[in-house]
Every structure is written in structure tokens, then in C-alpha cells.
PDB file of C-alpha atoms in Angstrom:
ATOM      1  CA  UNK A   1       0.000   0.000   0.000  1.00  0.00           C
ATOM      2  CA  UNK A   2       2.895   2.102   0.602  1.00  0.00           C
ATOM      3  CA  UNK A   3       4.173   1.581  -2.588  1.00  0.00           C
ATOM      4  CA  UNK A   4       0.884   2.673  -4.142  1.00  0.00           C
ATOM      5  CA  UNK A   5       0.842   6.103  -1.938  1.00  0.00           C
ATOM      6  CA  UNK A   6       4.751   6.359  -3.114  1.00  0.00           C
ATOM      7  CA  UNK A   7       3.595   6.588  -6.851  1.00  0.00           C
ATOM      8  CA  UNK A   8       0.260   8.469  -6.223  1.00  0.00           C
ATOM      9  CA  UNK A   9       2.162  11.569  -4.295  1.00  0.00           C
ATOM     10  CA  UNK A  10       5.804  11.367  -6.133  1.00  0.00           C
ATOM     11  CA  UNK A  11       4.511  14.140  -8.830  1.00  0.00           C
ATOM     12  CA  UNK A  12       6.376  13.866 -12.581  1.00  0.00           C
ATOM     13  CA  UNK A  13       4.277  16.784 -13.564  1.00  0.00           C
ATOM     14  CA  UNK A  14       4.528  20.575 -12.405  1.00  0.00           C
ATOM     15  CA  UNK A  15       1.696  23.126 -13.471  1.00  0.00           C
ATOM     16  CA  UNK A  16       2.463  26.401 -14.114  1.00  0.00           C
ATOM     17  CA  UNK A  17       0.845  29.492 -13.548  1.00  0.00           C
ATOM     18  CA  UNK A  18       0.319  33.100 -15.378  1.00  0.00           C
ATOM     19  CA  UNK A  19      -0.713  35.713 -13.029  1.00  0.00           C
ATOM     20  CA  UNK A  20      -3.031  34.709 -10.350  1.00  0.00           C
ATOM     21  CA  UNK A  21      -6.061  36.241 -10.458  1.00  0.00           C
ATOM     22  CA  UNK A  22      -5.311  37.964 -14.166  1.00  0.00           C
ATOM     23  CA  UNK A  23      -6.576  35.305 -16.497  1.00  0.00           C
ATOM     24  CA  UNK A  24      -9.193  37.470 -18.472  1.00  0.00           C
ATOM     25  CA  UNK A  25      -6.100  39.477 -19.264  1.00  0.00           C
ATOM     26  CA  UNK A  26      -4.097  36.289 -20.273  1.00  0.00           C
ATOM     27  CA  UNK A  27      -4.304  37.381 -24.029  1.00  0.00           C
ATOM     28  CA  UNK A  28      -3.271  40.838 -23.295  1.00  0.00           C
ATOM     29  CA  UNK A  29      -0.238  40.048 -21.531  1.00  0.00           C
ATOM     30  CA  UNK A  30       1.245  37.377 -24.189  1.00  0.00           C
ATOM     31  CA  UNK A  31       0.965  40.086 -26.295  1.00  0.00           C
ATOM     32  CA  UNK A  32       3.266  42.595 -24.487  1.00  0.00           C
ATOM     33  CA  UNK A  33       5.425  39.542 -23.957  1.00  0.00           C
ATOM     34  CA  UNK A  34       5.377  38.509 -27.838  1.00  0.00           C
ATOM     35  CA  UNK A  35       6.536  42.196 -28.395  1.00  0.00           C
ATOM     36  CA  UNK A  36       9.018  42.445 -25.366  1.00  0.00           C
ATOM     37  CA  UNK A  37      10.526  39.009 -27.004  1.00  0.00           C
ATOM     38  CA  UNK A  38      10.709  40.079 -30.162  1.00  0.00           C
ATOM     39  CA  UNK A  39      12.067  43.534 -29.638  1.00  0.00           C
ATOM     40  CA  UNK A  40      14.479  41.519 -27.674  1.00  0.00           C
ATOM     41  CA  UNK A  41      15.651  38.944 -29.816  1.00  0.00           C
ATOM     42  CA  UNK A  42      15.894  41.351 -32.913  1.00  0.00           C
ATOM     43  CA  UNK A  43      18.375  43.968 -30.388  1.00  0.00           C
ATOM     44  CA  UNK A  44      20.444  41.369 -29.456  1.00  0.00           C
ATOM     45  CA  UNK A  45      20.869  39.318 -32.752  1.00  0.00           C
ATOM     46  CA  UNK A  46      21.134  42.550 -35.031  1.00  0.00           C
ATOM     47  CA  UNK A  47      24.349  43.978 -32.188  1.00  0.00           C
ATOM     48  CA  UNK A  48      25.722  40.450 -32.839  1.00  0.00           C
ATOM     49  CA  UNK A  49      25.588  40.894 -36.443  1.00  0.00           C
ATOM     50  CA  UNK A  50      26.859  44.384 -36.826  1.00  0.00           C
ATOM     51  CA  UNK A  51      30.039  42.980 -34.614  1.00  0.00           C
ATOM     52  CA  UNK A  52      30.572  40.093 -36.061  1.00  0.00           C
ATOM     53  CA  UNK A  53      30.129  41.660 -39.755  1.00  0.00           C
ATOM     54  CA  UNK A  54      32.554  45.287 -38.589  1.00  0.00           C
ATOM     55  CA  UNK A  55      35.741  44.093 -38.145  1.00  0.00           C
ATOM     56  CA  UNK A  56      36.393  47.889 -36.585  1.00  0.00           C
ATOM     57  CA  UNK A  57      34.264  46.523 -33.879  1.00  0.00           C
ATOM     58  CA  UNK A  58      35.929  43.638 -33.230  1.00  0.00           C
ATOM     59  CA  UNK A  59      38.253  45.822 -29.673  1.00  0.00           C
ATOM     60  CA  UNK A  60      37.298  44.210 -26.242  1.00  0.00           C
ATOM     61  CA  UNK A  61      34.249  46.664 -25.021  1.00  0.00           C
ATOM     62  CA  UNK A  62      32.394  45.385 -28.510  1.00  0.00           C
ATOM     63  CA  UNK A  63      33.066  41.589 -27.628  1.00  0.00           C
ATOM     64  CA  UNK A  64      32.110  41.750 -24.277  1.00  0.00           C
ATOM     65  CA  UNK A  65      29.123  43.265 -25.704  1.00  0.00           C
ATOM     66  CA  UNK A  66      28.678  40.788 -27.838  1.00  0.00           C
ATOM     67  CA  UNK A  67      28.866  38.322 -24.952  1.00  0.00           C
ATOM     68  CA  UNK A  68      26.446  39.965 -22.811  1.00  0.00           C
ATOM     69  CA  UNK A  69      24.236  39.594 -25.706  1.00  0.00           C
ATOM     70  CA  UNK A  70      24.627  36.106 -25.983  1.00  0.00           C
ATOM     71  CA  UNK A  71      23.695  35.031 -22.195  1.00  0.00           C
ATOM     72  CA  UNK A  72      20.454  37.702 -23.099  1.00  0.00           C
ATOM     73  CA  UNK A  73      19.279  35.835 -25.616  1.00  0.00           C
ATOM     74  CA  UNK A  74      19.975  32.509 -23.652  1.00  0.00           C
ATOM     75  CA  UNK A  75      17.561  33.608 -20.944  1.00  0.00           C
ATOM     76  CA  UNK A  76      15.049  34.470 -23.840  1.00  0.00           C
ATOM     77  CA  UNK A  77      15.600  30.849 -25.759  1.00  0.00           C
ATOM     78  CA  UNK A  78      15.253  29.135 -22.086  1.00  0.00           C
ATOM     79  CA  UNK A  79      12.037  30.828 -21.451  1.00  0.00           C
ATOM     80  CA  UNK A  80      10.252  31.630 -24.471  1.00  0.00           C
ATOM     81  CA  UNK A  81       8.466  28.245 -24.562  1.00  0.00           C
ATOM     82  CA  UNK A  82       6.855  27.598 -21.430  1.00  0.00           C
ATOM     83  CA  UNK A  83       6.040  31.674 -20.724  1.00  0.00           C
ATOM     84  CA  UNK A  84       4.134  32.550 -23.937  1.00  0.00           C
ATOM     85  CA  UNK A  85       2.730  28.361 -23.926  1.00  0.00           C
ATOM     86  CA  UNK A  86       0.691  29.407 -20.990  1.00  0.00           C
ATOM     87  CA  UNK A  87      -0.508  32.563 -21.868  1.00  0.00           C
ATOM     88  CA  UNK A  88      -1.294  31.921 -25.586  1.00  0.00           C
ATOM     89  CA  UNK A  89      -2.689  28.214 -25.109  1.00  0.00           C
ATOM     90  CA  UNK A  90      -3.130  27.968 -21.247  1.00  0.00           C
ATOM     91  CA  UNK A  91      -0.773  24.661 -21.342  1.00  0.00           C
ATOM     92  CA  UNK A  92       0.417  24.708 -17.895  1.00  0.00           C
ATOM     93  CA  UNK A  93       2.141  20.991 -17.826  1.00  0.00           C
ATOM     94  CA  UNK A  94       5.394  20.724 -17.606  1.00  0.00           C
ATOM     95  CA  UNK A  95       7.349  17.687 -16.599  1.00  0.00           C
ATOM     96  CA  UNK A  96       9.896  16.796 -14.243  1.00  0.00           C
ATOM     97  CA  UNK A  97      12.907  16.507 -16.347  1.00  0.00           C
ATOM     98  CA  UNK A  98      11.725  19.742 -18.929  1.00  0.00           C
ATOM     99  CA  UNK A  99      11.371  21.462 -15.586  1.00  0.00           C
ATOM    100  CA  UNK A 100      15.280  20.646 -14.265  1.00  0.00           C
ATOM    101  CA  UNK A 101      16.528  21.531 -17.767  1.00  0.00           C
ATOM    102  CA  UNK A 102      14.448  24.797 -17.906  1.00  0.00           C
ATOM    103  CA  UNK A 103      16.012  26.077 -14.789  1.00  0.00           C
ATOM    104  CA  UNK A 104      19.353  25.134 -14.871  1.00  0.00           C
ATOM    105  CA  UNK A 105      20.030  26.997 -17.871  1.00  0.00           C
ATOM    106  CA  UNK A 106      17.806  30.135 -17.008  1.00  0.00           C
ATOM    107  CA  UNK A 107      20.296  30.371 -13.477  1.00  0.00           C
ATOM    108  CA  UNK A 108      23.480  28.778 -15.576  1.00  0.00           C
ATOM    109  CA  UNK A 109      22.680  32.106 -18.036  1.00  0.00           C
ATOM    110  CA  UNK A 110      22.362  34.675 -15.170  1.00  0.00           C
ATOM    111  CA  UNK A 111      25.069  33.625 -13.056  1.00  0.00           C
ATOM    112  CA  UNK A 112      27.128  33.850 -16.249  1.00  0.00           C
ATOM    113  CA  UNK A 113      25.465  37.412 -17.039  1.00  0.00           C
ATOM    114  CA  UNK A 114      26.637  38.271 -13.828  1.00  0.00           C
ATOM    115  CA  UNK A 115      30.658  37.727 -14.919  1.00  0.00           C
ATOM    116  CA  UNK A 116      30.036  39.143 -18.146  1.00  0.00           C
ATOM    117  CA  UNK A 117      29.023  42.586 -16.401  1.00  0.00           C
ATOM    118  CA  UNK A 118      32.261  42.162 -14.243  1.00  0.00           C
ATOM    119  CA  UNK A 119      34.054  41.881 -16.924  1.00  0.00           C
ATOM    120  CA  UNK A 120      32.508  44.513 -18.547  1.00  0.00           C
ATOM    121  CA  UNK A 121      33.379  46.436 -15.653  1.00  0.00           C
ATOM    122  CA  UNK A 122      37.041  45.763 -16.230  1.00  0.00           C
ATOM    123  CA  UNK A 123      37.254  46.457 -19.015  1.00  0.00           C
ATOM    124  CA  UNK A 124      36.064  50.377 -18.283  1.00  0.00           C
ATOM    125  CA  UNK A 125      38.789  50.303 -15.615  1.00  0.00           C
ATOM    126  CA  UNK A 126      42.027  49.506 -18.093  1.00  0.00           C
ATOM    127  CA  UNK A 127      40.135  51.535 -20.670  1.00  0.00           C
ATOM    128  CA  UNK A 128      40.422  54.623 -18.466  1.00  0.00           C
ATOM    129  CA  UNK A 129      42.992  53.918 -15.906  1.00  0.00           C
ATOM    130  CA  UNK A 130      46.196  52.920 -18.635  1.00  0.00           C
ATOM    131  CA  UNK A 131      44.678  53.654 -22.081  1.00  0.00           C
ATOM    132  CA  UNK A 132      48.047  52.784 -23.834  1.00  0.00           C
ATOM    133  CA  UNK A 133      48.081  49.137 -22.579  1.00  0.00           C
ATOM    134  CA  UNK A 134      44.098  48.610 -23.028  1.00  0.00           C
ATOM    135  CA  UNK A 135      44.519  46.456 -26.391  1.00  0.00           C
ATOM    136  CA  UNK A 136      47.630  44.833 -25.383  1.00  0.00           C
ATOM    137  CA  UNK A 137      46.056  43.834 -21.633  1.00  0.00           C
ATOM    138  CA  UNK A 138      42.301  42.366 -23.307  1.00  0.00           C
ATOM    139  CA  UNK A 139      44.139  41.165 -26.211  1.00  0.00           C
ATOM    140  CA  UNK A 140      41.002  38.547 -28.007  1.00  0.00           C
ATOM    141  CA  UNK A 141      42.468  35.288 -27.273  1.00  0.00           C
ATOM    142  CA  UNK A 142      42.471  36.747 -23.749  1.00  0.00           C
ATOM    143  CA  UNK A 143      39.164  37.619 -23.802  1.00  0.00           C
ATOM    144  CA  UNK A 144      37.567  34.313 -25.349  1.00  0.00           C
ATOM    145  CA  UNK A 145      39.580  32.793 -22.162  1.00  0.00           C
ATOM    146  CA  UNK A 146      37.634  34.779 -20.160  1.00  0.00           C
ATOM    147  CA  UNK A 147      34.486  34.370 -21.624  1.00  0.00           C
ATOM    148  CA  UNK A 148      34.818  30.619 -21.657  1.00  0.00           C
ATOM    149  CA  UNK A 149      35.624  30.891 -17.913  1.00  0.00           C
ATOM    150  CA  UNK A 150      32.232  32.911 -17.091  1.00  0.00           C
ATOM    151  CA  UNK A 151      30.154  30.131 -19.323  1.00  0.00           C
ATOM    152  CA  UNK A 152      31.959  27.261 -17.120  1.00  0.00           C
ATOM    153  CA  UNK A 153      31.672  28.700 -14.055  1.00  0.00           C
ATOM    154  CA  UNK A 154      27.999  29.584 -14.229  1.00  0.00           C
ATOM    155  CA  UNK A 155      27.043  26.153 -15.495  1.00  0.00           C
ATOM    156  CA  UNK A 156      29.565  24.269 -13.328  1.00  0.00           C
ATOM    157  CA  UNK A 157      28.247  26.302  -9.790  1.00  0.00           C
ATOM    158  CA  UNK A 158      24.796  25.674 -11.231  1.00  0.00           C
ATOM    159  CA  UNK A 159      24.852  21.898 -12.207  1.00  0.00           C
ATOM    160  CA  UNK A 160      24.658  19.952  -8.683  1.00  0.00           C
ATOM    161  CA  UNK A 161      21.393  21.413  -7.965  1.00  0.00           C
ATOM    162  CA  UNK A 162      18.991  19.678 -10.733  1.00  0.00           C
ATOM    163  CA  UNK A 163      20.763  16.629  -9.762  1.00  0.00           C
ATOM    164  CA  UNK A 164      19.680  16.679  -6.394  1.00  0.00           C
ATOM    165  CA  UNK A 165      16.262  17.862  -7.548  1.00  0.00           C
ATOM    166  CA  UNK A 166      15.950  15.057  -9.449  1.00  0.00           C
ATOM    167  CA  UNK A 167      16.488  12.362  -6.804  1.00  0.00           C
ATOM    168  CA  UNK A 168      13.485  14.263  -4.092  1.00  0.00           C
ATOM    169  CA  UNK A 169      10.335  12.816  -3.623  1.00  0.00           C
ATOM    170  CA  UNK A 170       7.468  15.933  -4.734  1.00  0.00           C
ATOM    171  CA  UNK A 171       4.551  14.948  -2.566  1.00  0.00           C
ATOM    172  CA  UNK A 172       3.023  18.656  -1.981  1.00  0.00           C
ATOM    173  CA  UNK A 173       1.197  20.914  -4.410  1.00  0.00           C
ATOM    174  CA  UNK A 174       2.746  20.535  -7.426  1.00  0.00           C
ATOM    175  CA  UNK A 175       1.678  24.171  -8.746  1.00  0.00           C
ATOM    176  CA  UNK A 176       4.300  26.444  -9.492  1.00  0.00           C
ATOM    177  CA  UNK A 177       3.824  30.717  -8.550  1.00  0.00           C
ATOM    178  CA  UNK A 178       5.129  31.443 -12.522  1.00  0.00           C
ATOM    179  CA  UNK A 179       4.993  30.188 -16.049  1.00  0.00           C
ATOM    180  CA  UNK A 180       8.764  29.275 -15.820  1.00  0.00           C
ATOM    181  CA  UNK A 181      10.487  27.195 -13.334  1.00  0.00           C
ATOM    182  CA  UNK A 182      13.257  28.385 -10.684  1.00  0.00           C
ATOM    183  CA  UNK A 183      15.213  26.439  -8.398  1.00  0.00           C
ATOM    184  CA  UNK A 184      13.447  28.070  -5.508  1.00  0.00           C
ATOM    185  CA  UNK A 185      10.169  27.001  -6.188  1.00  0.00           C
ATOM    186  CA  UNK A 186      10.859  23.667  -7.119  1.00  0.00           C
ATOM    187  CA  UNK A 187      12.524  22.924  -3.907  1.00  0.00           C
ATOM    188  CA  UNK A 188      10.149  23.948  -1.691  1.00  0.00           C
ATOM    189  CA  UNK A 189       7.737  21.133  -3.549  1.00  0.00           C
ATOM    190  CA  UNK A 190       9.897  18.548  -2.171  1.00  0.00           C
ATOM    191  CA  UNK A 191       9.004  16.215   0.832  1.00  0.00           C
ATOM    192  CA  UNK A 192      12.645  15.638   1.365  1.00  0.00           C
ATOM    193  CA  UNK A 193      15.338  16.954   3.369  1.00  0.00           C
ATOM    194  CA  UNK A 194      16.079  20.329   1.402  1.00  0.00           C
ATOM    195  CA  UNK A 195      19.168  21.883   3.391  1.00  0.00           C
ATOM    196  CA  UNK A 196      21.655  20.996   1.217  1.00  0.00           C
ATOM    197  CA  UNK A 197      19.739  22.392  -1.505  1.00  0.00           C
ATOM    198  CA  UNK A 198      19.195  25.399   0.312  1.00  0.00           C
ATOM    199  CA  UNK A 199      22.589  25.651   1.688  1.00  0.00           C
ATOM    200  CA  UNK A 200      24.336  25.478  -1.474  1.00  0.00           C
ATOM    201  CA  UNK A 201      21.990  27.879  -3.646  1.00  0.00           C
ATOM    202  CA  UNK A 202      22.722  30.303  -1.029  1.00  0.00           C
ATOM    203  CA  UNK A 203      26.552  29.628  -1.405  1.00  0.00           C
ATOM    204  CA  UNK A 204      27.019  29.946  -4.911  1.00  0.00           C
ATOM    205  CA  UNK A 205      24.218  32.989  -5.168  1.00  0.00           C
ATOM    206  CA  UNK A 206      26.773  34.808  -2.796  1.00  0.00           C
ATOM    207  CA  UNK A 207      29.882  33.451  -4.721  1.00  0.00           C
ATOM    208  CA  UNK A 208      29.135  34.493  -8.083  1.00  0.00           C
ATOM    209  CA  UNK A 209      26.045  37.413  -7.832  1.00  0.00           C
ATOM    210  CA  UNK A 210      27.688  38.531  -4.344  1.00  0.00           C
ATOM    211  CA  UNK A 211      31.145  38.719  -5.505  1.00  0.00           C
ATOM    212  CA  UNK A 212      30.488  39.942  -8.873  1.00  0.00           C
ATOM    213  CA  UNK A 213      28.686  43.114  -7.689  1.00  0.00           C
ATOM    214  CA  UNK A 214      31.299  43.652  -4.882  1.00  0.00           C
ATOM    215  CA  UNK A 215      34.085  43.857  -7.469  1.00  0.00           C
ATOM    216  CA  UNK A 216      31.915  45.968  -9.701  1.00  0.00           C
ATOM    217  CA  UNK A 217      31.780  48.262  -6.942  1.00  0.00           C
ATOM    218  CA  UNK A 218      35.146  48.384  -6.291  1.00  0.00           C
ATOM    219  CA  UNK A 219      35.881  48.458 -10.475  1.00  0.00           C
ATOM    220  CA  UNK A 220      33.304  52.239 -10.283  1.00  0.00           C
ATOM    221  CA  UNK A 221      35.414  53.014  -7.086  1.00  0.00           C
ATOM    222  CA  UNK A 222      38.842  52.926  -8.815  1.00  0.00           C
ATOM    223  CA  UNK A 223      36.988  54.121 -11.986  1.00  0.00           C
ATOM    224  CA  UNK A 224      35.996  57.634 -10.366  1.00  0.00           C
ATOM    225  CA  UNK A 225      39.329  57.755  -8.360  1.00  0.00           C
ATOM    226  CA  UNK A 226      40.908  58.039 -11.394  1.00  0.00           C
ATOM    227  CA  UNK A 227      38.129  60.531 -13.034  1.00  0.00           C
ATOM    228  CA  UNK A 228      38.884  62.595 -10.645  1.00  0.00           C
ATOM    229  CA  UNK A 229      42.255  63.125 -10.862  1.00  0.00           C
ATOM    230  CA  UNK A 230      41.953  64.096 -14.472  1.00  0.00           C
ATOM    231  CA  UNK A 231      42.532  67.910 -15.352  1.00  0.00           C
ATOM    232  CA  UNK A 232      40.232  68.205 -18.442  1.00  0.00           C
ATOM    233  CA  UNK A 233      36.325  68.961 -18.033  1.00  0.00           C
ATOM    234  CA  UNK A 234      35.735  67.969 -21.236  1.00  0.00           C
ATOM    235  CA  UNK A 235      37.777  64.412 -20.290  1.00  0.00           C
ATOM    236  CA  UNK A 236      36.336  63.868 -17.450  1.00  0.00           C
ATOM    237  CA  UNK A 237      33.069  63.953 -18.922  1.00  0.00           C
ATOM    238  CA  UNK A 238      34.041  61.752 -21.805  1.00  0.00           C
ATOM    239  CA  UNK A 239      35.665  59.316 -19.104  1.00  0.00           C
ATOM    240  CA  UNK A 240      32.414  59.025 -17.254  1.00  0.00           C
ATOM    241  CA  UNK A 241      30.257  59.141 -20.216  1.00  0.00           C
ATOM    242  CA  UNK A 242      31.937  55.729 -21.096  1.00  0.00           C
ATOM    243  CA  UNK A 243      30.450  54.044 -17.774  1.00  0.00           C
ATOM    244  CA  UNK A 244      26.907  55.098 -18.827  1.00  0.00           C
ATOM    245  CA  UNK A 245      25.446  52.091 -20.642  1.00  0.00           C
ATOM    246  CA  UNK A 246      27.497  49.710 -18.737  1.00  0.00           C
ATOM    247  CA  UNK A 247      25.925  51.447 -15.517  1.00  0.00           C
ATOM    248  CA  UNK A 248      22.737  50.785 -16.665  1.00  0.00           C
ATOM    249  CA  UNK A 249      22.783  47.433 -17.430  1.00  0.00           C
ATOM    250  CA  UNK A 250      24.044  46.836 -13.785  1.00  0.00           C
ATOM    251  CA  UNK A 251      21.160  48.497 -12.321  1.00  0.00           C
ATOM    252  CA  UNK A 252      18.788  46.891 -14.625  1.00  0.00           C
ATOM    253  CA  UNK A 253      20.496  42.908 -13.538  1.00  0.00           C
ATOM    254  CA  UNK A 254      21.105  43.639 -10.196  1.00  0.00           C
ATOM    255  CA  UNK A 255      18.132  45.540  -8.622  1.00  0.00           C
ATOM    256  CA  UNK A 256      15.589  42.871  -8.964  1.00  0.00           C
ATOM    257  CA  UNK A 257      17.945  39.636  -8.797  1.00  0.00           C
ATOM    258  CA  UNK A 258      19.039  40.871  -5.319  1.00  0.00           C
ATOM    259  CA  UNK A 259      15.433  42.025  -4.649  1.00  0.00           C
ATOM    260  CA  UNK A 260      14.253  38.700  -5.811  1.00  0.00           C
ATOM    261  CA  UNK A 261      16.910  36.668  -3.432  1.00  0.00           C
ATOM    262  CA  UNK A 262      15.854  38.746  -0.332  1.00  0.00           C
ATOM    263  CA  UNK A 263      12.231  37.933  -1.048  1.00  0.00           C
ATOM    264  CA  UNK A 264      12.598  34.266  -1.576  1.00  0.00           C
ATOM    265  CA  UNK A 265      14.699  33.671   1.738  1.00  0.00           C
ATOM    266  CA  UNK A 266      13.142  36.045   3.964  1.00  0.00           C
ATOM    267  CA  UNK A 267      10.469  37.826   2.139  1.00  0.00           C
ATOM    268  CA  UNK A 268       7.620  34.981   3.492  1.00  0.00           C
ATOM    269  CA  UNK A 269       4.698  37.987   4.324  1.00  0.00           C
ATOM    270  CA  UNK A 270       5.209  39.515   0.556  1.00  0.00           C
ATOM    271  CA  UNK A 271       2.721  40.070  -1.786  1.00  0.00           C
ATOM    272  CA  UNK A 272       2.668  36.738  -4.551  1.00  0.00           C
ATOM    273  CA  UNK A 273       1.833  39.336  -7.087  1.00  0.00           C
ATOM    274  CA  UNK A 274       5.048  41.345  -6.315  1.00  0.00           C
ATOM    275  CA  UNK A 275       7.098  38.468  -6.015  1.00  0.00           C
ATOM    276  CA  UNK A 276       5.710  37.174  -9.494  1.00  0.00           C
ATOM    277  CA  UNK A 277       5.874  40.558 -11.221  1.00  0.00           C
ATOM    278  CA  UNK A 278       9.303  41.221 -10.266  1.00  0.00           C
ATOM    279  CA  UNK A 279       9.986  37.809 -11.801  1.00  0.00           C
ATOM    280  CA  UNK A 280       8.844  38.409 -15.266  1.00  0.00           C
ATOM    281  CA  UNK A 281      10.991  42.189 -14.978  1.00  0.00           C
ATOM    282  CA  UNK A 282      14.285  40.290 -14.036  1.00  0.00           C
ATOM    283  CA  UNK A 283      13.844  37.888 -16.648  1.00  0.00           C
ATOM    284  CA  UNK A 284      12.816  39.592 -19.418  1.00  0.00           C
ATOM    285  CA  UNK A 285      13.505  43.659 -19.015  1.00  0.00           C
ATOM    286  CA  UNK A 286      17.396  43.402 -18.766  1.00  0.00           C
ATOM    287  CA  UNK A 287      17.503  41.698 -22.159  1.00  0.00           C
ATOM    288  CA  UNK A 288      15.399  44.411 -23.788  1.00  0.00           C
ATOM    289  CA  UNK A 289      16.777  47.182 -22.455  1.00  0.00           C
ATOM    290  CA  UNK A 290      20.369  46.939 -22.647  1.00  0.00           C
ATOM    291  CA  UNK A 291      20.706  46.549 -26.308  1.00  0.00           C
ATOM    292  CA  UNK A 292      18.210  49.982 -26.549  1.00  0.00           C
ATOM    293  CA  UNK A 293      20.574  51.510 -24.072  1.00  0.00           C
ATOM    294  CA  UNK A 294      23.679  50.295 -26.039  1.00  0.00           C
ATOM    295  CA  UNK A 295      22.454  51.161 -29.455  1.00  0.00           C
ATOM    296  CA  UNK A 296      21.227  55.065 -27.978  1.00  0.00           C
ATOM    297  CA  UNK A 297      24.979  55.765 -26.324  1.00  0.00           C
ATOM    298  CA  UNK A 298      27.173  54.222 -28.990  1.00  0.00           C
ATOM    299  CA  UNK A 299      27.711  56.150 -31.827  1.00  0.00           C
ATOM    300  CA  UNK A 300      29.278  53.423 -33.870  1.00  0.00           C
ATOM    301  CA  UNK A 301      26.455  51.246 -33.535  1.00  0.00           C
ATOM    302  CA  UNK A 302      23.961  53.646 -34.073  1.00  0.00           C
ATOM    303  CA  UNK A 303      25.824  54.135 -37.805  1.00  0.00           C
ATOM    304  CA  UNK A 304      25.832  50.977 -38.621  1.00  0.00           C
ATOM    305  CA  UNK A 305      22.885  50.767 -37.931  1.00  0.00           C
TER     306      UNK A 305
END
């Protein structure tokens, strides 16, 4: 009989949800979304395309562009299917296994995001700090090293947690807060021990989103010690004016990823709206705003363009 309860309760199936409480709007909202992922995809693949194709583009604040364009569109490819599937049809199902792969690459992609903005943060530092060894210092070869690093390190933090996910017992409600799956969510489902789950996410959030925004910090520190000691108005505004789009796209990562972390560990009286809302912006804003914001404060991709 046990055995019988064991297969009744151990769910292979999670059901998604839009947003609670908004279903006559369902329509309405995959259309914003349709838009937002279009927009998005067509920003990102046409700044790809205008590097790749410029070879006068091809210095290291253009390919770490590029790069940050790549993890954007590998949060869009990771959730495009199961977001607009349940507001367009209302298919909520999702299996166990589509579930684990879903959100190991949406945190493999922002953990990596995360190191590409450090990098990108770098790279304003040499840029300003000792302009006459910028090219020698990010040479390309160096910089492919380091973008290989970020992809390996995000997946490599990121991989023992579907594993473990995949050997718990889900016993509980097997309905999901959002139309995508996160490691959060799906371990709370579980009727087994979670700590280790819970132990580690926290680890590696702190390792990699933690760090990476401490040393970005640090990077805008040294940057504006060294604005500052420049003579020149007209430098010093050029200096800065560099930082701009980079700036934004750390705002635009970081504010709801940490506001999202707070909420899921000790946010438990929140509004589910809130929590859900600021899930959809810190999946799916960053990507469609940074290649806007990148396109607006570059000159040389607005020509090519």
C-alpha cells in the first residue's frame, strides 16, 4: 500500500501558472510579452551581427558586448516556450525533467550574465585607468579565455542542484507561482530533506552574484578615483560618459535579482503578485533594455545601424 501512496504523491508533472487572479487578461499580456521578445531577440541578434560583420568593432568593449548579448538571448531561448505556452494556449504541464533543464540553464545564463558585467566592468577600468596598454592587456584570445571561464563557471556552480532535484520525492502541491520554473520554487515542492539544496543555492548565489557586484563596486570606485584626478572637463566627462550604458545594465540585472533573493529567503509575508511581477521584470527587461541603451549611447552602432 505504501508503494501505491509512493507513486500516487511522487509528482512527474509541475503546473504552471500566469498571473493569479489575471486570467481574463491572459491574451493581453502574451501580447506585451510577444513584443518584449521580439524587440528583444531582434536587439540582441542585429548587435551580434553588426560585430561580427565590422571588423572595426571587433576591440574588447564590442566583444564583451557581444557576450552579454549572448547570455540575453539565452535567458530568452530558455524561457520563451513555457512563458508565452501558458498565456497563448493555457498549457500549464510541464514535466519533471523539462522542468530541471528549464532552470538550470535560465540560473546557468544569469550567473554567467553576472561575470560578463564584471568583466565589462574591467574592461572600463584599463580603458580609463592605462589607455596605452588597453589592447595589449584584453588582447582577443584573452578575452575568449575569459568568456569561456564565465560560461563554465555559471554552469559548473549551477549543475549539482537539478541533480539533487531530481532524486526528491514531490509529494506537496505541485503548482508552481510562474509560467517558468526556478530552483526556488521547485525545492520547496519537495518532501525531502532540502538543506543541502538550500545551503548550497545560497553559497554559490553569494559566490558568483555577491562577488560579482562587490568587485563591480570596487571596479566604479577605482573608476571615479581616477576621473577625478583628471585635469580636463571635457575628459572627465568623456571618461564618465563611457560608464553610462554599462551602468545601466548593472542596475537593470542587479536591482531585482538581489530584490528577488531577499524575497525568496526572507520575504515569506510579501505580496505573490510582487514576487511574481518582479519575476517576469528580471527575466525579461534586462535583455530588452540593454541593447536599446547600447544602441542610444554608442555612436558606432547607431551608424551601422
Amino acid at each position: 500500500m505504501s508503494a501505491v501512496n509512493d507513486t500516487k504523491f511522487n509528482y512527474e508533472v509541475f503546473l504552471l501558472t500566469g498571473i493569479p487572479g489575471q486570467g481574463d487578461v491572459h491574451l493581453w499580456i502574451s501580447v506585451i510579452f510577444c513584443l518584449m521578445y521580439a524587440i528583444s531577440i531582434i536587439g540582441n541578434s542585429l548587435i551580434l551581427f553588426i560585430i561580427k560583420t565590422d571588423l572595426s568593432l571587433h576591440e574588447p568593449m564590442y566583444m564583451f558586448l557581444s557576450m552579454l548579448a549572448v547570455t540575453d538571448l539565452g535567458l530568452l531561448i530558455a524561457s520563451i516556450p513555457t512563458i508565452l505556452r501558458v498565456f497563448l494556449f493555457n498549457s500549464r504541464e510541464i514535466s519533471l525533467n523539462t522542468c530541471l533543464a528549464q532552470l538550470f540553464f535560465i540560473h546557468s545564463f544569469t550567473f554567467t550574465e553576472s561575470s560578463v558585467l564584471l568583466l565589462m566592468a574591467f574592461d572600463r577600468f584599463v580603458a580609463i585607468s592605462n589607455p596605452l596598454r588597453y589592447a595589449s592587456i584584453l588582447s582577443l584570445p584573452r578575452i575568449a579565455k575569459m568568456g569561456l571561464v564565465c560560461i563554465l563557471r555559471g554552469m559548473t556552480m549551477m549543475l549539482p542542484l537539478p541533480v539533487l532535484l531530481k532524486w526528491f520525492r514531490y509529494c506537496r502541491v505541485n503548482v508552481l507561482s510562474h509560467s517558468y520554473c526556478m530552483h526556488q520554487e521547485v525545492m520547496k515542492m519537495a518532501c525531502s530533506d532540502i538543506r543541502v539544496n538550500n545551503i548550497y543555492g545560497l553559497i554559490i548565489t553569494v559566490l558568483t552574484v555577491g562577488l560579482d557586484s562587490l568587485f563591480i563596486f570596487l571596479s566604479y570606485v577605482m573608476i571615479l578615483k581616477t576621473v577625478l584626478s583628471i585635469a580636463s572637463h571635457k575628459e572627465f566627462l568623456r571618461a564618465l560618459n563611457t560608464c553610462v550604458s554599462h551602468f545601466c545594465a548593472v542596475l537593470l540585472f542587479y536591482t531585482p535579482e538581489f530584490s528577488l533573493t531577499l524575497i525568496h529567503r526572507f520575504g515569506k509575508g510579501s505580496s505573490p503578485l510582487f514576487q511574481i511581477v518582479l519575476g517576469y521584470i528580471n527575466l525579461l527587461v534586462p535583455p530588452l533594455i540593454n541593447p536599446i541603451v547600447y544602441c542610444v549611447k554608442s555612436k558606432h552602432l547607431r551608424s551601422r545601424i
